[in-house]
Amino acid sequence: MAKNYKAMAAAIPMEDRPISKKNVSGLGNFFGIYGGEHIAATEFVIGATLVTLGVKATDIFIGLFIGNILATLTYALICAPIGVDTRLTLYSYLKKVMGPYMQKIYNIVWGLASIAMAASMLTVSASAVREIFGIKLQTEWYPTDIKFVLVVIVLGIIVTLVAANGFEAVAKFSSVCVPWMIVVFMAGFFVVIPQLIRATGAANLHSFGDFMNLMNTSVWSGAVIKGGQKLTMFHVAGFAWMCNLAYHGGLNDMALFRYAKSPKYGFVTSYGMFIGHFFAWGSAGIMGATASILLNKSLLILDSGAITSAVLGATGLLAVIIAGWTTANPSIYRASLAYETIFTKISPKKVTYGVGAVMTLVGCFPITMNIMTIVNIIVLVVPAIGAIVFAEHWIIPKLGGTRCWASYKGLKINYAGLIAWLLSLAFVSYMTITGTIHSYCLFLPTYLIAMIAYVILALNMGARDDYSAQVEEEKKVMEELEKIQEEEDEEQVNYVSKNPGLQKLAARASYVVLAAFAIFTISVFLGKASVLQWKTYSFPITIVYFVLGGLATYLKYGYAEKEGNVTGAEDLANDL
């Protein structure tokens, strides 16, 4: 009896389908996403933390440069190619590679990790609002002021509503915020350095050597702050590489790169890595060191709100709020995608609302602001799965095995993958307990152990068996699914500008305002404007920018119709 491949294709759940050709996104969205996520609230926290590590400025800058090069290459050469090749999220692809039971275990773990990351960013944003309403500094692991809890709830609702509208909404939201965030981090140099010079009595800067001398003596002096730790340039490089390992080496950003037209889009991450994890970390470090001197308080007890309020005023507080949103949005978007594979009978929006509720509850506890601990836990537990999937996708076929062999074999659990993961966890646990390898450098051997162990185990547990019949059947099912998606795409709405002329005028005006803001910021460093003037006028300039940018975005995407030649994603890409 002939199989009905069309019926088999139609039965594939939406969350397990590759995205259709029409939903492939342009380059602009990726600049928005990777700018918004990596020029964000984590930068305020991590940049300040780097000041406490007992590393000289030279080691910081060289280490960050090396680490971010490695991170960009990992995105471009490991994560993006698999995302484009499969057009699937990691959460869906795991069903084929590791089996449905292992998929659910991993997705629960990763979903919780993403919620913790989003909650951390929510708490960071709340620290800025705390300054506005005079709420006391939250120094306990639990909230000590009901007003702080109310602030977190309001921010949580906003973040959840944006994320519930999917990839396009997250990208649009980030694309308006990112250019402004870059200028704010510029202020970390041009507006804050004059304050640092006055506070320390240092000489004015006349050369790059003078700048580095100031950095080495007043910011990254090499001295270990009480409660900090003494590290080296290699630890800094390792940290910069591993900071986003769960997303690039761990392949969780397949969820984003499945939309990419080309694997080369992976190099777009350099935008986020170097502006966010080099320039912004450096800027945040200068802000933190300066605020610590001005407030006469240890940097270890100051939150992002206190730091930015001291050196940048109201504009700095707004930056922390927005940066928290643009990081939390992709985090709960990823968490929602992970849980959609578990709660298959609940709509994606409702899953996101549930994830957002949990995020908001967790964010009410100030302990979640300790982003470094969360990052370390995620990096040591999650990325080994990415190593296994990488081995399955590229290495196993080259050694005579069949990709997704466990699925063809009908296994609920790929025991080769489970054992490889457990071996990596045993290794990382032992090394962490004994302190043999620093956590910033531990990820690489852990990753390699999982990859090598999986290849050996898989080739000896069924990967080399003959699955040609199953492969051919899946090919036919995918061909039918593509036809079904083409029919569905005809019903997909396209965005049409409500008023193209006004939209372009508002967009161009917003760029002019932003350029004026950047010039104004640089003028403080040049002595043409004062710090007080910047703090006074930067906030109204910011409001004008967001009004114009928001209006341009609304006019461009505020109306949708079924006919048209350009999707919202492509249109946004063309504009950017």
C-alpha positions as CSV (number, residue, x, y, z in Angstrom):
1,M,0.0,0.0,0.0
2,A,1.4,3.4,-1.1
3,K,2.1,5.9,1.7
4,N,0.3,9.2,1.7
5,Y,3.3,11.5,2.0
6,K,1.1,14.6,1.9
7,A,-0.8,13.4,5.0
8,M,2.4,12.6,6.7
9,A,3.7,16.1,6.0
10,A,0.5,17.8,7.2
11,A,0.8,15.8,10.5
12,I,4.2,17.4,11.3
13,P,3.6,19.8,14.2
14,M,4.2,23.5,13.5
15,E,7.1,23.7,16.0
16,D,8.9,20.9,14.2
17,R,8.6,22.3,10.7
18,P,11.5,24.1,8.9
19,I,10.5,27.7,8.3
20,S,9.2,28.4,4.8
21,K,11.1,30.2,2.1
22,K,8.9,33.3,2.4
23,N,9.8,33.7,6.1
24,V,13.5,33.9,5.4
25,S,14.7,37.2,6.8
26,G,17.0,39.9,5.4
27,L,20.3,41.1,6.9
28,G,18.8,44.1,8.7
29,N,16.9,42.0,11.2
30,F,20.1,40.3,12.3
31,F,21.8,43.6,12.9
32,G,18.8,44.6,15.0
33,I,18.7,41.3,17.0
34,Y,22.4,41.0,17.6
35,G,22.8,44.7,18.3
36,G,19.8,44.7,20.7
37,E,20.8,41.6,22.6
38,H,24.6,42.3,22.9
39,I,24.5,46.0,23.4
40,A,22.3,45.6,26.4
41,A,21.9,45.3,30.1
42,T,24.4,42.5,30.6
43,E,27.1,44.9,29.4
44,F,26.4,47.3,32.3
45,V,26.8,44.4,34.8
46,I,29.7,42.5,33.1
47,G,31.7,45.5,32.2
48,A,31.6,46.7,35.8
49,T,32.5,43.2,37.0
50,L,35.6,43.1,34.8
51,V,37.0,46.0,36.9
52,T,37.1,43.7,39.9
53,L,39.2,41.0,38.3
54,G,42.6,42.3,39.1
55,V,43.6,42.7,35.4
56,K,45.4,45.6,33.8
57,A,43.7,47.6,31.0
58,T,46.1,46.3,28.4
59,D,45.2,42.7,29.3
60,I,41.5,43.6,29.2
61,F,41.5,45.1,25.7
62,I,43.7,42.4,24.2
63,G,41.8,39.6,25.9
64,L,38.4,40.9,24.8
65,F,39.7,41.4,21.2
66,I,40.8,37.7,21.0
67,G,37.8,36.3,22.8
68,N,35.3,38.2,20.6
69,I,37.0,37.1,17.4
70,L,36.6,33.5,18.6
71,A,33.0,34.1,19.5
72,T,32.2,35.6,16.1
73,L,33.9,32.7,14.3
74,T,31.9,30.2,16.4
75,Y,28.7,31.9,15.4
76,A,29.7,32.0,11.7
77,L,31.3,28.6,11.3
78,I,29.3,26.4,13.7
79,C,25.9,27.8,14.6
80,A,24.8,29.7,11.5
81,P,25.5,26.9,8.9
82,I,23.5,24.3,10.9
83,G,20.6,26.8,11.4
84,V,20.5,27.6,7.7
85,D,20.9,24.0,6.6
86,T,18.1,22.7,8.8
87,R,15.8,25.7,9.0
88,L,14.9,24.3,12.5
89,T,15.3,25.5,16.0
90,L,17.7,23.4,18.1
91,Y,14.7,22.5,20.3
92,S,13.1,20.8,17.3
93,Y,16.2,19.3,15.8
94,L,17.0,17.6,19.0
95,K,14.0,15.4,18.5
96,K,15.7,13.9,15.5
97,V,19.2,13.8,16.9
98,M,18.6,12.9,20.6
99,G,15.1,11.4,20.6
100,P,11.9,13.0,22.0
101,Y,12.6,12.2,25.6
102,M,16.1,13.7,25.6
103,Q,14.6,16.7,23.7
104,K,12.1,17.4,26.5
105,I,14.8,17.0,29.2
106,Y,17.1,19.5,27.4
107,N,14.3,21.9,26.6
108,I,13.2,22.1,30.2
109,V,16.8,22.8,31.3
110,W,17.4,25.4,28.6
111,G,14.0,27.0,29.1
112,L,14.8,27.5,32.8
113,A,18.2,28.9,31.9
114,S,16.7,31.4,29.5
115,I,14.1,32.4,32.0
116,A,16.8,33.0,34.6
117,M,18.7,35.2,32.0
118,A,15.6,37.2,31.2
119,A,14.7,37.6,34.9
120,S,18.2,38.8,35.5
121,M,17.8,41.5,32.9
122,L,14.4,42.4,34.3
123,T,16.0,43.0,37.7
124,V,18.7,45.1,36.1
125,S,16.1,47.3,34.4
126,A,14.2,47.5,37.7
127,S,17.4,48.8,39.4
128,A,17.2,51.9,37.1
129,V,13.6,52.5,37.9
130,R,14.5,52.1,41.6
131,E,16.7,55.1,41.3
132,I,13.9,57.2,39.7
133,F,11.4,56.4,42.5
134,G,13.9,56.5,45.3
135,I,13.5,52.9,46.2
136,K,16.3,51.7,48.4
137,L,19.2,49.6,47.1
138,Q,18.2,45.9,47.1
139,T,21.1,44.2,48.8
140,E,19.4,41.1,50.1
141,W,18.6,38.0,47.9
142,Y,14.9,38.7,48.4
143,P,13.0,42.0,47.8
144,T,12.9,44.4,50.7
145,D,10.5,47.0,49.2
146,I,7.0,46.3,47.7
147,K,7.6,49.2,45.3
148,F,10.5,47.3,43.7
149,V,8.3,44.3,43.2
150,L,5.6,46.4,41.5
151,V,8.3,47.9,39.2
152,V,9.4,44.4,38.2
153,I,5.9,43.4,37.4
154,V,5.2,46.3,35.2
155,L,8.5,45.8,33.3
156,G,7.8,42.1,33.0
157,I,4.4,42.7,31.4
158,I,6.0,45.0,28.8
159,V,8.8,42.5,27.9
160,T,6.3,39.6,27.7
161,L,3.9,41.4,25.4
162,V,6.8,42.3,23.0
163,A,8.2,38.8,23.0
164,A,4.8,37.2,22.5
165,N,4.6,38.8,19.0
166,G,7.6,36.7,17.8
167,F,10.8,37.3,15.9
168,E,9.6,40.2,13.9
169,A,8.4,42.2,16.9
170,V,11.7,41.5,18.8
171,A,13.7,42.7,15.8
172,K,11.7,45.8,15.2
173,F,11.9,46.8,18.9
174,S,15.6,46.2,19.0
175,S,16.3,48.1,15.7
176,V,15.0,51.3,17.1
177,C,16.8,51.0,20.4
178,V,20.3,49.8,19.2
179,P,21.6,53.0,17.5
180,W,20.7,55.0,20.5
181,M,22.3,52.5,22.9
182,I,25.6,52.8,21.0
183,V,25.6,56.6,21.6
184,V,24.9,56.0,25.3
185,F,27.9,53.7,25.6
186,M,29.9,56.3,23.7
187,A,29.0,58.6,26.6
188,G,30.7,56.1,28.9
189,F,33.9,57.3,27.3
190,F,33.3,60.9,26.2
191,V,31.1,62.1,29.1
192,V,32.4,59.9,31.9
193,I,36.2,60.2,31.4
194,P,36.2,64.0,32.1
195,Q,34.4,63.1,35.4
196,L,37.0,60.4,36.1
197,I,39.9,62.9,35.5
198,R,38.4,65.4,37.9
199,A,37.7,62.8,40.5
200,T,41.2,61.3,40.5
201,G,43.1,64.5,39.8
202,A,44.7,63.0,36.7
203,A,46.2,65.0,33.9
204,N,44.2,65.7,30.8
205,L,44.5,63.3,27.9
206,H,46.7,64.3,24.9
207,S,47.5,60.9,23.4
208,F,46.5,57.3,23.4
209,G,49.3,56.7,25.9
210,D,47.7,59.1,28.3
211,F,44.4,57.3,27.9
212,M,45.9,53.9,28.6
213,N,47.8,55.3,31.6
214,L,44.5,56.6,33.0
215,M,42.9,53.2,32.4
216,N,45.7,51.3,34.0
217,T,45.8,53.5,37.1
218,S,42.1,54.3,37.7
219,V,40.0,51.6,36.1
220,W,41.8,48.4,35.4
221,S,44.7,48.9,37.8
222,G,45.5,45.2,38.3
223,A,44.5,45.4,42.0
224,V,42.0,42.9,43.2
225,I,39.0,44.5,44.8
226,K,37.9,42.7,48.0
227,G,35.6,39.9,46.9
228,G,37.1,39.8,43.4
229,Q,39.7,37.5,41.9
230,K,43.1,37.8,40.2
231,L,43.0,36.8,36.5
232,T,45.0,37.1,33.3
233,M,44.6,38.2,29.7
234,F,43.9,34.5,28.8
235,H,41.0,34.3,31.3
236,V,39.5,37.5,29.9
237,A,39.8,36.0,26.3
238,G,38.2,32.8,27.6
239,F,35.4,34.7,29.3
240,A,34.6,36.8,26.2
241,W,34.5,33.5,24.1
242,M,32.4,31.5,26.6
243,C,30.0,34.3,27.6
244,N,27.6,33.4,24.7
245,L,28.8,29.8,24.2
246,A,25.3,28.5,24.9
247,Y,24.0,30.5,21.9
248,H,26.8,29.9,19.4
249,G,28.7,26.7,20.3
250,G,25.6,25.4,22.1
251,L,23.6,26.1,18.9
252,N,20.6,27.7,20.7
253,D,20.8,30.6,18.2
254,M,19.7,28.1,15.5
255,A,16.3,29.6,16.5
256,L,17.5,32.9,14.9
257,F,19.7,31.7,12.1
258,R,17.0,29.4,10.7
259,Y,15.7,32.7,9.3
260,A,19.0,33.7,7.6
261,K,19.3,33.8,3.9
262,S,23.0,32.6,4.1
263,P,25.3,31.1,6.7
264,K,27.5,34.2,6.1
265,Y,24.9,36.1,8.3
266,G,26.8,34.5,11.2
267,F,29.5,37.2,10.8
268,V,26.9,39.9,11.6
269,T,27.3,38.8,15.2
270,S,30.7,40.7,15.1
271,Y,28.5,43.8,15.3
272,G,27.1,42.7,18.7
273,M,30.4,41.1,19.9
274,F,32.7,44.1,19.3
275,I,30.3,47.0,20.0
276,G,28.6,45.1,22.8
277,H,31.3,42.9,24.3
278,F,34.3,45.1,23.6
279,F,33.3,48.7,23.3
280,A,30.3,48.5,25.7
281,W,32.1,46.4,28.3
282,G,35.0,48.9,28.3
283,S,32.6,51.8,28.6
284,A,30.7,50.1,31.4
285,G,33.9,49.4,33.2
286,I,34.8,53.1,33.1
287,M,31.4,54.0,34.3
288,G,31.6,51.6,37.2
289,A,35.0,52.7,38.3
290,T,34.1,56.4,38.1
291,A,30.7,55.9,40.0
292,S,32.6,53.9,42.7
293,I,34.9,56.9,43.2
294,L,32.1,59.5,43.1
295,L,29.8,57.7,45.4
296,N,32.7,56.4,47.6
297,K,31.2,52.9,47.6
298,S,32.6,49.5,46.6
299,L,31.7,48.6,43.0
300,L,30.6,45.2,44.3
301,I,27.6,46.6,46.0
302,L,26.5,49.1,43.3
303,D,23.8,48.0,40.9
304,S,23.5,49.3,37.3
305,G,20.9,51.9,38.2
306,A,23.2,53.5,40.9
307,I,26.2,53.5,38.5
308,T,24.5,55.0,35.5
309,S,22.5,57.5,37.6
310,A,25.8,58.8,39.1
311,V,27.6,59.3,35.8
312,L,24.9,59.8,33.1
313,G,21.9,60.9,35.0
314,A,18.3,60.2,33.7
315,T,19.6,59.2,30.3
316,G,21.8,56.5,31.8
317,L,18.8,55.2,33.8
318,L,16.7,55.0,30.7
319,A,19.5,53.1,28.9
320,V,19.6,50.5,31.6
321,I,15.8,50.0,31.4
322,I,15.8,49.7,27.6
323,A,18.9,47.5,27.6
324,G,17.2,45.1,30.0
325,W,14.2,44.8,27.7
326,T,16.3,44.2,24.5
327,T,18.1,41.3,26.3
328,A,15.1,39.9,28.1
329,N,13.0,39.8,24.9
330,P,15.2,37.3,22.9
331,S,15.7,35.2,26.1
332,I,12.0,34.6,26.8
333,Y,11.5,34.2,23.0
334,R,14.0,31.3,23.1
335,A,12.5,29.9,26.3
336,S,9.0,29.9,24.7
337,L,10.3,28.1,21.6
338,A,11.8,25.4,23.9
339,Y,8.6,24.9,25.8
340,E,6.4,24.9,22.7
341,T,7.8,21.5,22.0
342,I,6.6,20.3,25.4
343,F,3.2,22.1,25.7
344,T,2.1,21.3,22.2
345,K,-1.6,21.8,22.8
346,I,-1.1,25.4,24.0
347,S,-0.8,28.3,21.6
348,P,2.7,29.9,21.2
349,K,1.4,33.2,22.6
350,K,0.0,31.5,25.7
351,V,3.3,29.7,26.2
352,T,5.1,33.0,26.0
353,Y,2.7,34.5,28.5
354,G,3.4,31.6,30.9
355,V,7.1,32.0,30.5
356,G,6.8,35.7,31.0
357,A,4.9,35.2,34.2
358,V,7.6,32.9,35.6
359,M,10.3,35.3,34.5
360,T,8.6,38.2,36.3
361,L,8.2,36.2,39.5
362,V,11.8,35.2,39.5
363,G,12.9,38.8,38.6
364,C,11.3,40.1,41.8
365,F,14.3,38.5,43.7
366,P,17.4,40.8,43.5
367,I,19.7,37.7,43.7
368,T,19.0,37.1,40.0
369,M,21.0,40.3,39.2
370,N,24.2,38.1,39.7
371,I,24.4,37.5,36.0
372,M,28.0,36.1,36.2
373,T,26.8,33.1,38.2
374,I,23.9,32.5,35.8
375,V,26.3,32.7,32.8
376,N,28.7,30.2,34.4
377,I,26.0,27.7,35.2
378,I,24.5,27.9,31.7
379,V,27.9,27.6,30.0
380,L,29.0,24.5,32.0
381,V,25.7,22.6,31.6
382,V,24.2,23.5,28.3
383,P,26.7,23.7,25.4
384,A,27.8,20.0,25.4
385,I,24.5,19.3,23.7
386,G,25.6,21.7,20.9
387,A,28.8,19.7,20.6
388,I,26.8,16.5,20.1
389,V,24.5,18.1,17.5
390,F,27.5,19.5,15.7
391,A,29.1,16.1,15.6
392,E,25.8,14.5,14.4
393,H,25.3,17.1,11.6
394,W,28.8,17.4,10.1
395,I,31.1,14.7,11.5
396,I,29.0,11.5,11.6
397,P,28.1,11.7,7.9
398,K,31.8,12.1,6.9
399,L,32.7,9.0,8.9
400,G,30.1,6.8,7.1
401,G,27.2,7.3,9.5
402,T,23.7,8.7,8.9
403,R,22.5,12.0,10.2
404,C,19.5,11.6,12.6
405,W,20.1,7.8,12.8
406,A,18.4,7.6,16.2
407,S,15.2,8.9,14.8
408,Y,15.3,6.4,11.9
409,K,16.0,3.7,14.4
410,G,12.9,4.7,16.4
411,L,14.8,5.5,19.6
412,K,13.1,7.6,22.3
413,I,16.5,8.3,23.8
414,N,19.7,8.5,21.9
415,Y,21.9,6.7,24.5
416,A,25.1,7.7,22.7
417,G,24.1,11.3,23.2
418,L,22.9,10.8,26.8
419,I,26.2,9.1,27.8
420,A,28.3,11.8,26.0
421,W,26.4,14.5,27.8
422,L,26.7,12.8,31.2
423,L,30.5,12.3,30.6
424,S,30.9,16.0,29.9
425,L,28.9,16.9,33.0
426,A,31.0,14.6,35.1
427,F,34.2,16.2,33.8
428,V,32.9,19.7,34.4
429,S,31.7,18.9,37.9
430,Y,35.0,17.3,38.9
431,M,37.0,20.2,37.5
432,T,34.8,22.8,39.2
433,I,35.0,21.0,42.6
434,T,38.7,20.6,42.4
435,G,39.4,24.0,40.8
436,T,41.9,22.4,38.4
437,I,40.7,24.5,35.5
438,H,39.2,28.0,35.9
439,S,35.5,28.2,34.9
440,Y,36.3,30.7,32.1
441,C,38.5,28.2,30.4
442,L,36.7,25.0,31.3
443,F,34.2,25.1,28.4
444,L,36.6,24.1,25.6
445,P,37.7,20.7,27.0
446,T,34.2,20.0,28.1
447,Y,32.9,20.7,24.6
448,L,35.5,18.5,22.9
449,I,34.9,15.7,25.3
450,A,31.2,15.6,24.5
451,M,31.9,15.8,20.8
452,I,34.6,13.1,20.7
453,A,32.7,10.8,23.0
454,Y,29.5,11.1,21.0
455,V,31.2,10.3,17.7
456,I,32.8,7.1,19.1
457,L,29.6,6.0,20.8
458,A,27.3,6.8,17.9
459,L,29.4,5.0,15.3
460,N,29.3,1.9,17.6
461,M,25.7,2.1,18.5
462,G,23.9,2.2,15.2
463,A,24.9,5.3,13.2
464,R,26.6,3.2,10.5
465,D,23.5,1.0,9.9
466,D,21.7,1.3,6.6
467,Y,18.9,3.9,6.7
468,S,18.6,4.6,3.0
469,A,14.8,3.7,2.9
470,Q,14.0,6.1,5.8
471,V,16.1,8.9,4.3
472,E,14.3,8.6,1.0
473,E,10.9,8.6,2.8
474,E,11.7,11.7,4.7
475,K,12.9,13.4,1.6
476,K,9.5,12.8,0.0
477,V,7.7,14.0,3.1
478,M,9.7,17.2,3.1
479,E,8.9,17.8,-0.6
480,E,5.2,17.6,0.3
481,L,5.7,19.8,3.3
482,E,7.3,22.5,1.1
483,K,4.2,22.5,-1.1
484,I,1.9,22.8,1.9
485,Q,4.0,25.8,3.1
486,E,3.9,27.5,-0.2
487,E,0.1,27.3,-0.1
488,E,0.1,28.7,3.5
489,D,2.5,31.5,2.5
490,E,0.0,32.9,0.1
491,E,-2.2,33.7,3.1
492,Q,0.6,35.4,4.9
493,V,0.2,39.1,5.5
494,N,2.6,41.7,4.2
495,Y,3.3,45.0,5.8
496,V,2.5,48.2,3.8
497,S,3.4,51.6,5.1
498,K,0.4,53.8,6.1
499,N,2.1,56.9,4.9
500,P,5.4,56.3,3.0
501,G,6.3,60.0,2.8
502,L,5.8,60.7,6.4
503,Q,7.4,57.5,7.4
504,K,10.7,58.3,5.5
505,L,10.6,61.8,6.9
506,A,10.3,60.6,10.5
507,A,13.0,58.0,9.9
508,R,15.5,60.5,8.5
509,A,14.6,63.0,11.2
510,S,15.4,60.4,13.8
511,Y,18.8,59.8,12.3
512,V,19.5,63.5,12.3
513,V,18.6,63.8,16.0
514,L,20.8,60.7,16.8
515,A,23.7,62.3,14.9
516,A,23.3,65.5,16.8
517,F,23.2,63.5,20.1
518,A,26.5,61.8,19.1
519,I,28.1,65.1,18.3
520,F,26.9,66.6,21.6
521,T,28.3,63.6,23.5
522,I,31.8,64.0,21.9
523,S,31.7,67.8,22.5
524,V,31.8,67.1,26.3
525,F,35.1,65.3,25.9
526,L,36.4,68.1,23.8
527,G,35.4,70.7,26.4
528,K,32.8,72.4,24.3
529,A,30.0,71.3,26.6
530,S,29.8,70.4,30.3
531,V,28.8,67.2,31.9
532,L,25.9,69.0,33.6
533,Q,24.7,70.2,30.2
534,W,24.8,66.7,28.8
535,K,22.9,65.3,31.8
536,T,20.3,68.1,31.4
537,Y,19.7,68.0,27.6
538,S,20.5,64.4,26.6
539,F,17.2,63.1,28.1
540,P,14.9,65.4,26.0
541,I,17.0,64.7,22.9
542,T,16.5,61.0,23.6
543,I,12.7,61.4,23.9
544,V,12.6,63.2,20.5
545,Y,14.6,60.4,19.0
546,F,12.3,57.7,20.2
547,V,9.2,59.6,19.3
548,L,10.5,59.9,15.7
549,G,11.9,56.4,15.5
550,G,8.7,54.9,17.0
551,L,6.5,56.9,14.6
552,A,8.6,55.7,11.6
553,T,8.3,52.1,12.8
554,Y,4.6,52.4,13.4
555,L,3.9,53.9,10.0
556,K,6.0,51.2,8.3
557,Y,4.5,48.2,10.2
558,G,1.2,49.5,11.6
559,Y,-0.8,48.2,8.6
560,A,-0.8,44.7,7.1
561,E,-2.6,43.3,4.1
562,K,-2.6,40.0,2.2
563,E,-1.2,41.3,-1.0
564,G,2.2,42.7,-1.7
565,N,5.6,41.8,-2.9
566,V,7.7,42.4,0.3
567,T,7.4,40.9,3.7
568,G,7.9,42.9,6.8
569,A,11.3,41.2,7.4
570,E,12.6,42.0,4.0
571,D,11.2,45.5,4.1
572,L,13.0,46.2,7.4
573,A,16.2,44.7,6.0
574,N,16.1,47.0,3.0
575,D,15.5,50.0,5.3
576,L,18.5,49.2,7.5
